[in-house]
XYZ file of N, CA and C in Angstrom:
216
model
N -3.517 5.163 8.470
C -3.433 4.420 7.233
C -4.658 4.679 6.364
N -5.834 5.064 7.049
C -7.195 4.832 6.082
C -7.192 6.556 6.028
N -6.624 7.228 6.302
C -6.319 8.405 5.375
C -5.616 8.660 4.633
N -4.381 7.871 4.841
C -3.399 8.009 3.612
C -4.074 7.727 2.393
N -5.278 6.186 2.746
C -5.520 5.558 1.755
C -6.658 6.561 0.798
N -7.229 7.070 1.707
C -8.138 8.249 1.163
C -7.839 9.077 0.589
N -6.484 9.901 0.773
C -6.084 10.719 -0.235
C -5.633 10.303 -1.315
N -4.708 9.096 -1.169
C -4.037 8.414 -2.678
C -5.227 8.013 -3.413
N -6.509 7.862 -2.770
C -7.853 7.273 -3.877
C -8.064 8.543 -4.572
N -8.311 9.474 -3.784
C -8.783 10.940 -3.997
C -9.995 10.955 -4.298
N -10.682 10.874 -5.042
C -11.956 10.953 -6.255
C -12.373 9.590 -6.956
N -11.388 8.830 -6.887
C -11.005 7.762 -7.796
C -12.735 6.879 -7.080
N -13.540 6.161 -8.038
C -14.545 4.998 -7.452
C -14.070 3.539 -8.016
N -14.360 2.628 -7.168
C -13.673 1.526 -7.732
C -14.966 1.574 -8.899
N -14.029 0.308 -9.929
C -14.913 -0.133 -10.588
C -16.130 -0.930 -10.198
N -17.543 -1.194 -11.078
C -18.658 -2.035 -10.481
C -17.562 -3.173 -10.354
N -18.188 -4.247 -9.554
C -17.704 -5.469 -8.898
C -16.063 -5.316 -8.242
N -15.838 -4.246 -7.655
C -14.117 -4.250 -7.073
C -14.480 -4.278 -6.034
N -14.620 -5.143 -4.832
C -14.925 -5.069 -3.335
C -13.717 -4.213 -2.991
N -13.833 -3.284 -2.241
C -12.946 -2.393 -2.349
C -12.352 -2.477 -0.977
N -13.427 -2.722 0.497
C -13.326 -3.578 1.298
C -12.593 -4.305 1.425
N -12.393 -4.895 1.231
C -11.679 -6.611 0.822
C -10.220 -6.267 -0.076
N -10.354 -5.200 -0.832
C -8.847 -4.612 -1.164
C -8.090 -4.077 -0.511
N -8.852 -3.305 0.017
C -8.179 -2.278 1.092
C -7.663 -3.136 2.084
N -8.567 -4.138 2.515
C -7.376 -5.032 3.402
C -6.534 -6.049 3.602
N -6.233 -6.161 2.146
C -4.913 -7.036 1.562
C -3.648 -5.828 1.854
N -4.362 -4.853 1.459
C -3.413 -3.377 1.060
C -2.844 -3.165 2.606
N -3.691 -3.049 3.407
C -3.500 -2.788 5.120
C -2.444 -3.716 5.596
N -3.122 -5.304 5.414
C -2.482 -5.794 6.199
C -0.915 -6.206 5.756
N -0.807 -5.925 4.599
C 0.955 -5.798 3.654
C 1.219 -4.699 3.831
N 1.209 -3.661 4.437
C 1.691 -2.250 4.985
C 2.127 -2.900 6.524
N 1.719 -3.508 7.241
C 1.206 -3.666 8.911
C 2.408 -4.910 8.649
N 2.415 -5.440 7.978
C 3.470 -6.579 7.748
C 4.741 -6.364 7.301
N 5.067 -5.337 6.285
C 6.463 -4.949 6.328
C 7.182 -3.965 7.374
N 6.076 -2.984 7.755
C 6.480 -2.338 9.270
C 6.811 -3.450 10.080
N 5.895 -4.028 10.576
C 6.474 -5.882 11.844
C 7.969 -5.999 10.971
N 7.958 -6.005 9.380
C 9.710 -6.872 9.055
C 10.584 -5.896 9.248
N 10.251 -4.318 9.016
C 11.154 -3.501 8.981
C 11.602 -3.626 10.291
N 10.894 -3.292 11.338
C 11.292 -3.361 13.120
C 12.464 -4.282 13.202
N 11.937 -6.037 12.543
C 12.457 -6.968 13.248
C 13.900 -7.411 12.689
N 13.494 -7.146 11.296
C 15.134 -7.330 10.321
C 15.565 -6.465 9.698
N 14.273 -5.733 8.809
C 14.911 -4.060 8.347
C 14.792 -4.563 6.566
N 13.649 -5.756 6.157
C 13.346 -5.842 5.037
C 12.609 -6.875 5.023
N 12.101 -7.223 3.935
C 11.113 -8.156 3.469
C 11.190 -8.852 2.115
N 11.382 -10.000 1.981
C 11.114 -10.787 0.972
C 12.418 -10.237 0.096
N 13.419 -9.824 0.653
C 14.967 -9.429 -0.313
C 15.226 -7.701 -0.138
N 13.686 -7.385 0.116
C 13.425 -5.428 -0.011
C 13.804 -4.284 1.074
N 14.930 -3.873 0.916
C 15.031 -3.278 2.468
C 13.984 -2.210 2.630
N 14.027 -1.988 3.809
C 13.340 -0.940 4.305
C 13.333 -0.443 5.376
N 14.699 0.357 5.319
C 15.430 1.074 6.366
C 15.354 2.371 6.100
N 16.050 2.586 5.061
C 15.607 4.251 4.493
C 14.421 5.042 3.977
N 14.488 6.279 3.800
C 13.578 6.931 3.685
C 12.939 6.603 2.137
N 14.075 6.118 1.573
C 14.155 5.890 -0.192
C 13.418 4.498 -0.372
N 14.049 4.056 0.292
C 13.276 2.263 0.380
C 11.519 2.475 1.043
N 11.065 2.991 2.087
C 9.676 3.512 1.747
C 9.150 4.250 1.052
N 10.031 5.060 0.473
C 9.316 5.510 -1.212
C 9.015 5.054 -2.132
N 9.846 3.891 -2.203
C 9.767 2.929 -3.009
C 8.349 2.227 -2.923
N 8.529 1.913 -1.674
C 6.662 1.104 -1.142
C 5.835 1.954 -1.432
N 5.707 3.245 -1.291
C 4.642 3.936 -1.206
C 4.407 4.223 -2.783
N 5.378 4.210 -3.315
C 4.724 4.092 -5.116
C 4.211 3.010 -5.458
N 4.708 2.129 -5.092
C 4.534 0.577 -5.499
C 2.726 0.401 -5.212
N 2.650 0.715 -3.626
C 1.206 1.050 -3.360
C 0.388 2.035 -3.810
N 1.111 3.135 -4.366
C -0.181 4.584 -5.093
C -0.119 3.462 -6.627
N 0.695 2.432 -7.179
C 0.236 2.095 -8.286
C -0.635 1.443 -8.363
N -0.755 0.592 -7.505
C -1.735 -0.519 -7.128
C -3.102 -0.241 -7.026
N -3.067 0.730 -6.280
C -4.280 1.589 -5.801
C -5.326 2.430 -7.472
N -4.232 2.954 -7.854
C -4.462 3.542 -9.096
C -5.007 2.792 -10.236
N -4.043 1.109 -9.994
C -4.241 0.391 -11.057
C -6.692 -0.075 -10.629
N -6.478 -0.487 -9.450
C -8.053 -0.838 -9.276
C -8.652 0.365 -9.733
N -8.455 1.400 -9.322
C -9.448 2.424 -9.266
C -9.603 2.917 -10.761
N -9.056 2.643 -11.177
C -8.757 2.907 -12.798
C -8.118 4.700 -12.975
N -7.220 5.212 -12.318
C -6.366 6.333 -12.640
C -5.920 5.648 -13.524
């Protein structure tokens, strides 16, 4: 996970005052939490995530997020 997260940063520095720390593991532990929902029901909060399309979905959702702090 903390390489994925490294490449989607790439170059990117947070801004002064972005504990980035402390982002990164909101970011972790909502990755670590829809895997546990995917296993147990196969979605989260209405969102499936069974297919390959439905984690694409997450994984943009998260390169935006990521992008949005870092200022891409």
């Amino acid at each position: 996970m903390m390489a994925w997260m490294a490449k989607t940063r790439g170059d990117l520095v947070p801004p002064a005052g972005v504990d980035a720390p402390a982002l990164n593991l909101f970011l972790i532990a909502g990755v670590q939490q829809l895997v546990l929902s995917s296993a147990a029901v196969g979605s989260f909060s209405g969102v499936p995530l069974k297919s390959d399309a439905d984690w694409d979905r997450v994984r943009a959702a998260a390169v935006r997020i990521i992008r949005a702090v870092y200022g891409a």
